Amino acid sequence: MKAVFDRLKTIWLTLPGPVRGLIRTMRPKQWTKNGFVFAGLLFDQQLFEPEPFARVVLAFVLLCMVASTIYLVNDLVDIERDRLHPKKRQRALPSGQLPVRWAQVAAVILPVVALAIGVVFSPPLALILLAYLALHIAYSFWLKNIVLIDVFAIAAGFVLRLIAGVVVIHVTNFSPWLYACAGLLALFLAVGKRRQELILLAEDAQNVRATYRDYNMALLDDMLRLVTTSCTVAYMLYTIEAQTIRSEDHWMLLTVPFVVYGIFRYLYLIHVKGLGGAPDELLFKDMPLLADVTLWVVAVGILLYAA
């Protein structure tokens, strides 16, 4: 395994600097967020059916292309502000590794190709991709500067990811409660991220993001408490009410402790360890959190598919 990683590292280092910068700016690590596209497939009990699985995988790829467009646009818009951020200044565009012209061309080509494939493959998916693109472009230019609306825009993006995986397959037992769970979980992560960035940036916060003039720790802590409770209750209601669970004994309630522990663990990392600025990276860095998510997936898989 080490030899494989060493070989991949060697190949990576042989790529021209701007190419590596473009790949970095496309944020492959953050494509894990697009895993929400598989929720419909998993909870509708079609995970092991080849055709639906292939359709959702293609939706995932197209969503990653559109998401990478957003990351490119974000970095182009925020290039000057990112140079003031202690971590974001190391990104390819602010650091100069990726030429601005390269990023502009890629930001045009990627969505055009993704939407063209989407129209041929699934017109409803193409509409979702277009809505996702429009939402996040609006976020890059306007919505991220409006207090409270900024975190709701992030949550809406996660819900659109989930819908993208639903529209490409024929679902029969998918529960709308999962939309509520996805949106509330996204709000939880977005508010936690705002809180940690406000602490990290301190006096420079207002220079990095305009909305930090209107946020303070008391407000963000209250929002975090509210959305934490709402997320937990929504998931519990899903396990009880969802038609996906073909059992009158509500066995899916057994997965609730994993969800509660995951939320508590994340709050621990925020309040005690001072982490949470990058939720997608934190998942793979904190072993207890990763183990909890893995066990939750295994438990859900057993309860939905073992019978």
PDB file of C-alpha atoms in Angstrom:
ATOM      1  CA  MET A   1       0.000   0.000   0.000  1.00  0.00           C
ATOM      2  CA  LYS A   2       2.828   2.372   0.858  1.00  0.00           C
ATOM      3  CA  ALA A   3       4.394   1.715  -2.528  1.00  0.00           C
ATOM      4  CA  VAL A   4       1.132   2.684  -4.229  1.00  0.00           C
ATOM      5  CA  PHE A   5       0.914   5.957  -2.303  1.00  0.00           C
ATOM      6  CA  ASP A   6       4.553   6.709  -3.039  1.00  0.00           C
ATOM      7  CA  ARG A   7       3.942   6.088  -6.746  1.00  0.00           C
ATOM      8  CA  LEU A   8       0.887   8.352  -6.746  1.00  0.00           C
ATOM      9  CA  LYS A   9       2.858  11.038  -4.927  1.00  0.00           C
ATOM     10  CA  THR A  10       5.616  10.811  -7.525  1.00  0.00           C
ATOM     11  CA  ILE A  11       3.094  11.164 -10.363  1.00  0.00           C
ATOM     12  CA  TRP A  12       1.488  14.111  -8.590  1.00  0.00           C
ATOM     13  CA  LEU A  13       4.816  15.920  -8.221  1.00  0.00           C
ATOM     14  CA  THR A  14       5.626  15.424 -11.913  1.00  0.00           C
ATOM     15  CA  LEU A  15       2.514  17.349 -12.973  1.00  0.00           C
ATOM     16  CA  PRO A  16       3.048  21.001 -13.946  1.00  0.00           C
ATOM     17  CA  GLY A  17       2.409  23.461 -11.131  1.00  0.00           C
ATOM     18  CA  PRO A  18      -0.695  25.069 -12.702  1.00  0.00           C
ATOM     19  CA  VAL A  19      -2.259  21.631 -13.294  1.00  0.00           C
ATOM     20  CA  ARG A  20      -1.722  20.695  -9.664  1.00  0.00           C
ATOM     21  CA  GLY A  21      -3.112  24.078  -8.685  1.00  0.00           C
ATOM     22  CA  LEU A  22      -6.224  23.527 -10.805  1.00  0.00           C
ATOM     23  CA  ILE A  23      -6.845  20.108  -9.258  1.00  0.00           C
ATOM     24  CA  ARG A  24      -6.342  21.546  -5.779  1.00  0.00           C
ATOM     25  CA  THR A  25      -8.800  24.353  -6.508  1.00  0.00           C
ATOM     26  CA  MET A  26     -11.388  21.830  -7.733  1.00  0.00           C
ATOM     27  CA  ARG A  27     -11.289  20.464  -4.147  1.00  0.00           C
ATOM     28  CA  PRO A  28     -11.391  16.656  -4.653  1.00  0.00           C
ATOM     29  CA  LYS A  29     -11.340  16.235  -0.861  1.00  0.00           C
ATOM     30  CA  GLN A  30     -14.618  18.118  -0.581  1.00  0.00           C
ATOM     31  CA  TRP A  31     -16.346  15.873  -3.108  1.00  0.00           C
ATOM     32  CA  THR A  32     -17.190  13.723  -0.087  1.00  0.00           C
ATOM     33  CA  LYS A  33     -20.028  16.215   0.529  1.00  0.00           C
ATOM     34  CA  ASN A  34     -21.590  14.987  -2.692  1.00  0.00           C
ATOM     35  CA  GLY A  35     -21.992  11.599  -1.026  1.00  0.00           C
ATOM     36  CA  PHE A  36     -25.460  12.883  -0.085  1.00  0.00           C
ATOM     37  CA  VAL A  37     -26.436  11.931  -3.637  1.00  0.00           C
ATOM     38  CA  PHE A  38     -26.355   8.259  -2.587  1.00  0.00           C
ATOM     39  CA  ALA A  39     -28.874   8.708   0.256  1.00  0.00           C
ATOM     40  CA  GLY A  40     -31.907   7.981  -1.922  1.00  0.00           C
ATOM     41  CA  LEU A  41     -30.268   4.856  -3.318  1.00  0.00           C
ATOM     42  CA  LEU A  42     -29.310   3.594   0.141  1.00  0.00           C
ATOM     43  CA  PHE A  43     -32.563   4.277   1.967  1.00  0.00           C
ATOM     44  CA  ASP A  44     -34.756   3.129  -0.918  1.00  0.00           C
ATOM     45  CA  GLN A  45     -32.956  -0.232  -0.681  1.00  0.00           C
ATOM     46  CA  GLN A  46     -31.542  -0.137  -4.227  1.00  0.00           C
ATOM     47  CA  LEU A  47     -27.864   0.070  -3.318  1.00  0.00           C
ATOM     48  CA  PHE A  48     -27.022  -3.337  -4.817  1.00  0.00           C
ATOM     49  CA  GLU A  49     -29.054  -2.967  -7.996  1.00  0.00           C
ATOM     50  CA  PRO A  50     -26.585  -2.334 -10.877  1.00  0.00           C
ATOM     51  CA  GLU A  51     -28.594   0.056 -13.051  1.00  0.00           C
ATOM     52  CA  PRO A  52     -29.775   2.443 -10.297  1.00  0.00           C
ATOM     53  CA  PHE A  53     -26.293   2.369  -8.779  1.00  0.00           C
ATOM     54  CA  ALA A  54     -24.673   3.293 -12.103  1.00  0.00           C
ATOM     55  CA  ARG A  55     -27.161   6.134 -12.628  1.00  0.00           C
ATOM     56  CA  VAL A  56     -26.440   7.613  -9.216  1.00  0.00           C
ATOM     57  CA  VAL A  57     -22.679   7.290  -9.747  1.00  0.00           C
ATOM     58  CA  LEU A  58     -22.993   9.327 -12.948  1.00  0.00           C
ATOM     59  CA  ALA A  59     -25.090  11.900 -11.073  1.00  0.00           C
ATOM     60  CA  PHE A  60     -22.314  12.031  -8.470  1.00  0.00           C
ATOM     61  CA  VAL A  61     -19.666  12.671 -11.142  1.00  0.00           C
ATOM     62  CA  LEU A  62     -21.701  15.450 -12.769  1.00  0.00           C
ATOM     63  CA  LEU A  63     -22.384  17.003  -9.376  1.00  0.00           C
ATOM     64  CA  CYS A  64     -18.652  16.965  -8.603  1.00  0.00           C
ATOM     65  CA  MET A  65     -17.981  18.801 -11.878  1.00  0.00           C
ATOM     66  CA  VAL A  66     -20.529  21.491 -11.014  1.00  0.00           C
ATOM     67  CA  ALA A  67     -19.269  21.689  -7.423  1.00  0.00           C
ATOM     68  CA  SER A  68     -15.723  22.191  -8.687  1.00  0.00           C
ATOM     69  CA  THR A  69     -17.020  25.062 -10.802  1.00  0.00           C
ATOM     70  CA  ILE A  70     -18.350  26.679  -7.636  1.00  0.00           C
ATOM     71  CA  TYR A  71     -15.027  26.270  -5.859  1.00  0.00           C
ATOM     72  CA  LEU A  72     -13.270  27.908  -8.798  1.00  0.00           C
ATOM     73  CA  VAL A  73     -15.743  30.802  -8.835  1.00  0.00           C
ATOM     74  CA  ASN A  74     -15.478  31.194  -5.052  1.00  0.00           C
ATOM     75  CA  ASP A  75     -11.708  31.401  -5.161  1.00  0.00           C
ATOM     76  CA  LEU A  76     -11.806  33.845  -8.071  1.00  0.00           C
ATOM     77  CA  VAL A  77     -14.239  36.099  -6.205  1.00  0.00           C
ATOM     78  CA  ASP A  78     -12.469  35.826  -2.848  1.00  0.00           C
ATOM     79  CA  ILE A  79      -8.878  35.875  -4.073  1.00  0.00           C
ATOM     80  CA  GLU A  80      -8.013  39.126  -2.283  1.00  0.00           C
ATOM     81  CA  ARG A  81      -9.833  38.237   0.940  1.00  0.00           C
ATOM     82  CA  ASP A  82      -8.317  34.746   0.978  1.00  0.00           C
ATOM     83  CA  ARG A  83      -4.871  36.318   1.017  1.00  0.00           C
ATOM     84  CA  LEU A  84      -5.767  37.692   4.469  1.00  0.00           C
ATOM     85  CA  HIS A  85      -6.936  34.298   5.804  1.00  0.00           C
ATOM     86  CA  PRO A  86      -4.264  32.336   7.753  1.00  0.00           C
ATOM     87  CA  LYS A  87      -5.163  29.068   6.007  1.00  0.00           C
ATOM     88  CA  LYS A  88      -6.882  30.059   2.754  1.00  0.00           C
ATOM     89  CA  ARG A  89      -3.883  32.114   1.649  1.00  0.00           C
ATOM     90  CA  GLN A  90      -2.185  28.784   0.874  1.00  0.00           C
ATOM     91  CA  ARG A  91      -4.766  27.924  -1.787  1.00  0.00           C
ATOM     92  CA  ALA A  92      -3.604  27.734  -5.391  1.00  0.00           C
ATOM     93  CA  LEU A  93      -5.168  30.996  -6.611  1.00  0.00           C
ATOM     94  CA  PRO A  94      -4.230  33.303  -3.698  1.00  0.00           C
ATOM     95  CA  SER A  95      -0.705  31.835  -3.610  1.00  0.00           C
ATOM     96  CA  GLY A  96      -0.220  32.262  -7.374  1.00  0.00           C
ATOM     97  CA  GLN A  97       0.222  28.565  -8.204  1.00  0.00           C
ATOM     98  CA  LEU A  98      -2.875  28.614 -10.435  1.00  0.00           C
ATOM     99  CA  PRO A  99      -3.077  31.408 -13.047  1.00  0.00           C
ATOM    100  CA  VAL A 100      -6.336  33.341 -12.939  1.00  0.00           C
ATOM    101  CA  ARG A 101      -6.926  32.704 -16.658  1.00  0.00           C
ATOM    102  CA  TRP A 102      -6.747  28.936 -16.168  1.00  0.00           C
ATOM    103  CA  ALA A 103      -9.335  29.105 -13.415  1.00  0.00           C
ATOM    104  CA  GLN A 104     -11.661  31.260 -15.532  1.00  0.00           C
ATOM    105  CA  VAL A 105     -11.536  28.874 -18.506  1.00  0.00           C
ATOM    106  CA  ALA A 106     -12.117  25.804 -16.305  1.00  0.00           C
ATOM    107  CA  ALA A 107     -15.057  27.560 -14.605  1.00  0.00           C
ATOM    108  CA  VAL A 108     -16.743  27.830 -18.016  1.00  0.00           C
ATOM    109  CA  ILE A 109     -15.904  24.410 -19.468  1.00  0.00           C
ATOM    110  CA  LEU A 110     -16.852  22.254 -16.462  1.00  0.00           C
ATOM    111  CA  PRO A 111     -20.502  23.359 -16.076  1.00  0.00           C
ATOM    112  CA  VAL A 112     -21.140  23.374 -19.822  1.00  0.00           C
ATOM    113  CA  VAL A 113     -20.002  19.765 -20.137  1.00  0.00           C
ATOM    114  CA  ALA A 114     -21.833  18.654 -16.976  1.00  0.00           C
ATOM    115  CA  LEU A 115     -25.122  20.282 -17.992  1.00  0.00           C
ATOM    116  CA  ALA A 116     -24.894  18.935 -21.558  1.00  0.00           C
ATOM    117  CA  ILE A 117     -24.438  15.373 -20.272  1.00  0.00           C
ATOM    118  CA  GLY A 118     -27.200  15.949 -17.722  1.00  0.00           C
ATOM    119  CA  VAL A 119     -29.707  17.035 -20.378  1.00  0.00           C
ATOM    120  CA  VAL A 120     -29.074  13.850 -22.381  1.00  0.00           C
ATOM    121  CA  PHE A 121     -28.951  11.554 -19.367  1.00  0.00           C
ATOM    122  CA  SER A 122     -31.764  12.965 -17.201  1.00  0.00           C
ATOM    123  CA  PRO A 123     -33.474  16.340 -17.777  1.00  0.00           C
ATOM    124  CA  PRO A 124     -34.653  16.530 -14.123  1.00  0.00           C
ATOM    125  CA  LEU A 125     -31.048  16.032 -13.023  1.00  0.00           C
ATOM    126  CA  ALA A 126     -29.948  18.793 -15.398  1.00  0.00           C
ATOM    127  CA  LEU A 127     -32.458  21.130 -13.730  1.00  0.00           C
ATOM    128  CA  ILE A 128     -31.121  20.224 -10.291  1.00  0.00           C
ATOM    129  CA  LEU A 129     -27.544  20.811 -11.464  1.00  0.00           C
ATOM    130  CA  LEU A 130     -28.567  24.170 -12.906  1.00  0.00           C
ATOM    131  CA  ALA A 131     -30.338  25.111  -9.666  1.00  0.00           C
ATOM    132  CA  TYR A 132     -27.278  24.030  -7.665  1.00  0.00           C
ATOM    133  CA  LEU A 133     -25.014  26.103  -9.903  1.00  0.00           C
ATOM    134  CA  ALA A 134     -27.287  29.162  -9.734  1.00  0.00           C
ATOM    135  CA  LEU A 135     -27.636  28.908  -5.943  1.00  0.00           C
ATOM    136  CA  HIS A 136     -23.911  28.751  -5.340  1.00  0.00           C
ATOM    137  CA  ILE A 137     -23.043  31.462  -7.832  1.00  0.00           C
ATOM    138  CA  ALA A 138     -25.589  33.640  -6.040  1.00  0.00           C
ATOM    139  CA  TYR A 139     -23.914  32.588  -2.790  1.00  0.00           C
ATOM    140  CA  SER A 140     -20.468  33.534  -4.093  1.00  0.00           C
ATOM    141  CA  PHE A 141     -21.553  37.013  -5.135  1.00  0.00           C
ATOM    142  CA  TRP A 142     -24.400  37.975  -2.769  1.00  0.00           C
ATOM    143  CA  LEU A 143     -25.873  35.433  -0.370  1.00  0.00           C
ATOM    144  CA  LYS A 144     -22.711  34.816   1.625  1.00  0.00           C
ATOM    145  CA  ASN A 145     -22.768  38.475   2.622  1.00  0.00           C
ATOM    146  CA  ILE A 146     -26.304  38.321   4.080  1.00  0.00           C
ATOM    147  CA  VAL A 147     -26.414  37.271   7.711  1.00  0.00           C
ATOM    148  CA  LEU A 148     -28.387  34.046   8.387  1.00  0.00           C
ATOM    149  CA  ILE A 149     -29.231  33.638   4.679  1.00  0.00           C
ATOM    150  CA  ASP A 150     -25.634  32.500   4.119  1.00  0.00           C
ATOM    151  CA  VAL A 151     -26.017  29.366   6.258  1.00  0.00           C
ATOM    152  CA  PHE A 152     -29.454  28.598   4.801  1.00  0.00           C
ATOM    153  CA  ALA A 153     -27.951  28.743   1.311  1.00  0.00           C
ATOM    154  CA  ILE A 154     -25.343  26.171   2.349  1.00  0.00           C
ATOM    155  CA  ALA A 155     -28.071  23.902   3.748  1.00  0.00           C
ATOM    156  CA  ALA A 156     -30.095  24.235   0.527  1.00  0.00           C
ATOM    157  CA  GLY A 157     -27.069  23.041  -1.423  1.00  0.00           C
ATOM    158  CA  PHE A 158     -26.960  19.825   0.599  1.00  0.00           C
ATOM    159  CA  VAL A 159     -30.658  19.212   0.033  1.00  0.00           C
ATOM    160  CA  LEU A 160     -30.154  19.677  -3.720  1.00  0.00           C
ATOM    161  CA  ARG A 161     -27.364  17.095  -3.579  1.00  0.00           C
ATOM    162  CA  LEU A 162     -29.784  14.630  -2.040  1.00  0.00           C
ATOM    163  CA  ILE A 163     -32.493  15.405  -4.612  1.00  0.00           C
ATOM    164  CA  ALA A 164     -29.982  14.885  -7.438  1.00  0.00           C
ATOM    165  CA  GLY A 165     -29.651  11.248  -6.411  1.00  0.00           C
ATOM    166  CA  VAL A 166     -33.402  10.759  -6.117  1.00  0.00           C
ATOM    167  CA  VAL A 167     -34.487  12.111  -9.515  1.00  0.00           C
ATOM    168  CA  VAL A 168     -32.290   9.702 -11.508  1.00  0.00           C
ATOM    169  CA  ILE A 169     -33.862   6.547 -10.070  1.00  0.00           C
ATOM    170  CA  HIS A 170     -37.391   5.329  -9.418  1.00  0.00           C
ATOM    171  CA  VAL A 171     -37.888   5.507  -5.649  1.00  0.00           C
ATOM    172  CA  THR A 172     -40.724   3.711  -3.905  1.00  0.00           C
ATOM    173  CA  ASN A 173     -39.908   3.875  -0.183  1.00  0.00           C
ATOM    174  CA  PHE A 174     -37.853   7.037   0.121  1.00  0.00           C
ATOM    175  CA  SER A 175     -38.939   9.238   3.024  1.00  0.00           C
ATOM    176  CA  PRO A 176     -39.192  13.057   2.747  1.00  0.00           C
ATOM    177  CA  TRP A 177     -37.974  13.175   6.340  1.00  0.00           C
ATOM    178  CA  LEU A 178     -34.478  12.664   4.962  1.00  0.00           C
ATOM    179  CA  TYR A 179     -34.680  16.068   3.291  1.00  0.00           C
ATOM    180  CA  ALA A 180     -35.258  17.606   6.721  1.00  0.00           C
ATOM    181  CA  CYS A 181     -32.397  15.584   8.219  1.00  0.00           C
ATOM    182  CA  ALA A 182     -29.998  16.589   5.433  1.00  0.00           C
ATOM    183  CA  GLY A 183     -30.901  20.264   5.642  1.00  0.00           C
ATOM    184  CA  LEU A 184     -30.644  20.416   9.432  1.00  0.00           C
ATOM    185  CA  LEU A 185     -27.345  18.514   9.465  1.00  0.00           C
ATOM    186  CA  ALA A 186     -25.959  20.954   6.904  1.00  0.00           C
ATOM    187  CA  LEU A 187     -27.150  23.883   9.047  1.00  0.00           C
ATOM    188  CA  PHE A 188     -25.448  22.307  12.057  1.00  0.00           C
ATOM    189  CA  LEU A 189     -22.126  22.038  10.215  1.00  0.00           C
ATOM    190  CA  ALA A 190     -22.426  25.516   8.659  1.00  0.00           C
ATOM    191  CA  VAL A 191     -23.144  27.219  11.973  1.00  0.00           C
ATOM    192  CA  GLY A 192     -20.313  25.302  13.643  1.00  0.00           C
ATOM    193  CA  LYS A 193     -17.956  26.385  10.884  1.00  0.00           C
ATOM    194  CA  ARG A 194     -19.007  30.048  11.236  1.00  0.00           C
ATOM    195  CA  ARG A 195     -18.400  29.839  14.972  1.00  0.00           C
ATOM    196  CA  GLN A 196     -14.891  28.446  14.628  1.00  0.00           C
ATOM    197  CA  GLU A 197     -13.919  30.885  11.884  1.00  0.00           C
ATOM    198  CA  LEU A 198     -15.106  33.778  14.039  1.00  0.00           C
ATOM    199  CA  ILE A 199     -12.783  32.578  16.818  1.00  0.00           C
ATOM    200  CA  LEU A 200      -9.875  31.830  14.481  1.00  0.00           C
ATOM    201  CA  LEU A 201      -9.958  35.109  12.568  1.00  0.00           C
ATOM    202  CA  ALA A 202     -10.634  37.307  15.621  1.00  0.00           C
ATOM    203  CA  GLU A 203     -10.194  40.965  14.632  1.00  0.00           C
ATOM    204  CA  ASP A 204      -9.661  40.111  10.946  1.00  0.00           C
ATOM    205  CA  ALA A 205     -13.015  38.325  10.669  1.00  0.00           C
ATOM    206  CA  GLN A 206     -14.875  41.318   9.197  1.00  0.00           C
ATOM    207  CA  ASN A 207     -12.193  41.735   6.531  1.00  0.00           C
ATOM    208  CA  VAL A 208     -12.516  38.125   5.442  1.00  0.00           C
ATOM    209  CA  ARG A 209     -16.336  37.875   5.382  1.00  0.00           C
ATOM    210  CA  ALA A 210     -18.844  40.736   5.610  1.00  0.00           C
ATOM    211  CA  THR A 211     -21.408  38.738   7.625  1.00  0.00           C
ATOM    212  CA  TYR A 212     -19.027  38.466  10.571  1.00  0.00           C
ATOM    213  CA  ARG A 213     -19.976  42.065  11.382  1.00  0.00           C
ATOM    214  CA  ASP A 214     -23.421  40.734  12.333  1.00  0.00           C
ATOM    215  CA  TYR A 215     -22.492  37.393  13.925  1.00  0.00           C
ATOM    216  CA  ASN A 216     -21.283  37.015  17.484  1.00  0.00           C
ATOM    217  CA  MET A 217     -20.601  34.043  19.732  1.00  0.00           C
ATOM    218  CA  ALA A 218     -23.875  34.306  21.670  1.00  0.00           C
ATOM    219  CA  LEU A 219     -25.959  34.217  18.493  1.00  0.00           C
ATOM    220  CA  LEU A 220     -23.994  31.358  16.936  1.00  0.00           C
ATOM    221  CA  ASP A 221     -24.128  29.316  20.150  1.00  0.00           C
ATOM    222  CA  ASP A 222     -27.906  29.759  20.345  1.00  0.00           C
ATOM    223  CA  MET A 223     -28.261  28.780  16.677  1.00  0.00           C
ATOM    224  CA  LEU A 224     -26.057  25.742  17.275  1.00  0.00           C
ATOM    225  CA  ARG A 225     -28.198  24.587  20.212  1.00  0.00           C
ATOM    226  CA  LEU A 226     -31.416  24.989  18.236  1.00  0.00           C
ATOM    227  CA  VAL A 227     -30.226  23.188  15.141  1.00  0.00           C
ATOM    228  CA  THR A 228     -28.607  20.412  17.210  1.00  0.00           C
ATOM    229  CA  THR A 229     -31.918  19.632  18.876  1.00  0.00           C
ATOM    230  CA  SER A 230     -33.859  19.920  15.622  1.00  0.00           C
ATOM    231  CA  CYS A 231     -31.489  17.609  13.774  1.00  0.00           C
ATOM    232  CA  THR A 232     -31.722  14.934  16.462  1.00  0.00           C
ATOM    233  CA  VAL A 233     -35.532  15.108  16.661  1.00  0.00           C
ATOM    234  CA  ALA A 234     -35.896  15.038  12.854  1.00  0.00           C
ATOM    235  CA  TYR A 235     -33.789  11.882  12.607  1.00  0.00           C
ATOM    236  CA  MET A 236     -35.740  10.200  15.407  1.00  0.00           C
ATOM    237  CA  LEU A 237     -38.989  11.025  13.600  1.00  0.00           C
ATOM    238  CA  TYR A 238     -37.531   9.591  10.411  1.00  0.00           C
ATOM    239  CA  THR A 239     -36.709   6.296  12.102  1.00  0.00           C
ATOM    240  CA  ILE A 240     -40.268   6.072  13.444  1.00  0.00           C
ATOM    241  CA  GLU A 241     -42.327   7.387  10.538  1.00  0.00           C
ATOM    242  CA  ALA A 242     -40.338   6.558   7.398  1.00  0.00           C
ATOM    243  CA  GLN A 243     -41.954   4.100   5.007  1.00  0.00           C
ATOM    244  CA  THR A 244     -38.468   2.892   4.145  1.00  0.00           C
ATOM    245  CA  ILE A 245     -38.413   0.835   7.306  1.00  0.00           C
ATOM    246  CA  ARG A 246     -40.475  -2.240   6.558  1.00  0.00           C
ATOM    247  CA  SER A 247     -40.955  -3.207  10.147  1.00  0.00           C
ATOM    248  CA  GLU A 248     -43.565  -2.423  12.764  1.00  0.00           C
ATOM    249  CA  ASP A 249     -40.946  -2.747  15.505  1.00  0.00           C
ATOM    250  CA  HIS A 250     -39.007   0.415  14.500  1.00  0.00           C
ATOM    251  CA  TRP A 251     -35.605  -1.248  14.540  1.00  0.00           C
ATOM    252  CA  MET A 252     -34.050   1.863  12.946  1.00  0.00           C
ATOM    253  CA  LEU A 253     -34.311   3.528  16.347  1.00  0.00           C
ATOM    254  CA  LEU A 254     -31.191   1.501  17.165  1.00  0.00           C
ATOM    255  CA  THR A 255     -29.223   3.843  14.904  1.00  0.00           C
ATOM    256  CA  VAL A 256     -30.207   6.962  16.868  1.00  0.00           C
ATOM    257  CA  PRO A 257     -27.357   6.590  19.438  1.00  0.00           C
ATOM    258  CA  PHE A 258     -24.806   6.723  16.592  1.00  0.00           C
ATOM    259  CA  VAL A 259     -26.323   9.990  15.348  1.00  0.00           C
ATOM    260  CA  VAL A 260     -26.450  11.517  18.836  1.00  0.00           C
ATOM    261  CA  TYR A 261     -22.867  10.468  19.578  1.00  0.00           C
ATOM    262  CA  GLY A 262     -21.697  11.918  16.239  1.00  0.00           C
ATOM    263  CA  ILE A 263     -23.323  15.262  17.057  1.00  0.00           C
ATOM    264  CA  PHE A 264     -21.909  15.246  20.592  1.00  0.00           C
ATOM    265  CA  ARG A 265     -18.458  14.332  19.287  1.00  0.00           C
ATOM    266  CA  TYR A 266     -18.550  17.197  16.823  1.00  0.00           C
ATOM    267  CA  LEU A 267     -19.631  19.611  19.564  1.00  0.00           C
ATOM    268  CA  TYR A 268     -16.757  18.314  21.696  1.00  0.00           C
ATOM    269  CA  LEU A 269     -14.310  18.997  18.874  1.00  0.00           C
ATOM    270  CA  ILE A 270     -15.734  22.500  18.469  1.00  0.00           C
ATOM    271  CA  HIS A 271     -15.911  23.579  22.103  1.00  0.00           C
ATOM    272  CA  VAL A 272     -13.012  21.644  23.662  1.00  0.00           C
ATOM    273  CA  LYS A 273     -10.523  21.085  20.841  1.00  0.00           C
ATOM    274  CA  GLY A 274     -11.234  24.288  18.947  1.00  0.00           C
ATOM    275  CA  LEU A 275     -11.752  22.440  15.653  1.00  0.00           C
ATOM    276  CA  GLY A 276     -14.630  22.464  13.167  1.00  0.00           C
ATOM    277  CA  GLY A 277     -13.470  25.037  10.630  1.00  0.00           C
ATOM    278  CA  ALA A 278     -13.416  22.366   7.905  1.00  0.00           C
ATOM    279  CA  PRO A 279     -16.061  19.689   8.677  1.00  0.00           C
ATOM    280  CA  ASP A 280     -15.241  17.563   5.602  1.00  0.00           C
ATOM    281  CA  GLU A 281     -11.588  17.294   6.640  1.00  0.00           C
ATOM    282  CA  LEU A 282     -12.406  16.772  10.313  1.00  0.00           C
ATOM    283  CA  LEU A 283     -14.390  13.626   9.501  1.00  0.00           C
ATOM    284  CA  PHE A 284     -11.248  11.870   8.273  1.00  0.00           C
ATOM    285  CA  LYS A 285      -8.899  13.298  10.881  1.00  0.00           C
ATOM    286  CA  ASP A 286     -10.885  12.407  14.006  1.00  0.00           C
ATOM    287  CA  MET A 287     -10.907   8.631  14.375  1.00  0.00           C
ATOM    288  CA  PRO A 288     -13.794   8.388  16.903  1.00  0.00           C
ATOM    289  CA  LEU A 289     -15.997  10.479  14.603  1.00  0.00           C
ATOM    290  CA  LEU A 290     -15.026   8.452  11.531  1.00  0.00           C
ATOM    291  CA  ALA A 291     -15.626   5.202  13.421  1.00  0.00           C
ATOM    292  CA  ASP A 292     -19.049   6.422  14.541  1.00  0.00           C
ATOM    293  CA  VAL A 293     -20.105   7.361  11.001  1.00  0.00           C
ATOM    294  CA  THR A 294     -18.834   4.012   9.711  1.00  0.00           C
ATOM    295  CA  LEU A 295     -20.758   2.095  12.363  1.00  0.00           C
ATOM    296  CA  TRP A 296     -23.890   4.101  11.571  1.00  0.00           C
ATOM    297  CA  VAL A 297     -23.603   3.198   7.879  1.00  0.00           C
ATOM    298  CA  VAL A 298     -23.057  -0.482   8.755  1.00  0.00           C
ATOM    299  CA  ALA A 299     -26.022  -0.502  11.141  1.00  0.00           C
ATOM    300  CA  VAL A 300     -28.310   1.151   8.584  1.00  0.00           C
ATOM    301  CA  GLY A 301     -27.138  -1.284   5.920  1.00  0.00           C
ATOM    302  CA  ILE A 302     -27.843  -4.302   8.099  1.00  0.00           C
ATOM    303  CA  LEU A 303     -31.296  -3.086   9.117  1.00  0.00           C
ATOM    304  CA  LEU A 304     -32.334  -2.178   5.583  1.00  0.00           C
ATOM    305  CA  TYR A 305     -30.759  -5.016   3.619  1.00  0.00           C
ATOM    306  CA  ALA A 306     -30.198  -7.998   5.908  1.00  0.00           C
ATOM    307  CA  ALA A 307     -33.845  -9.059   5.767  1.00  0.00           C
TER     308      ALA A 307
END
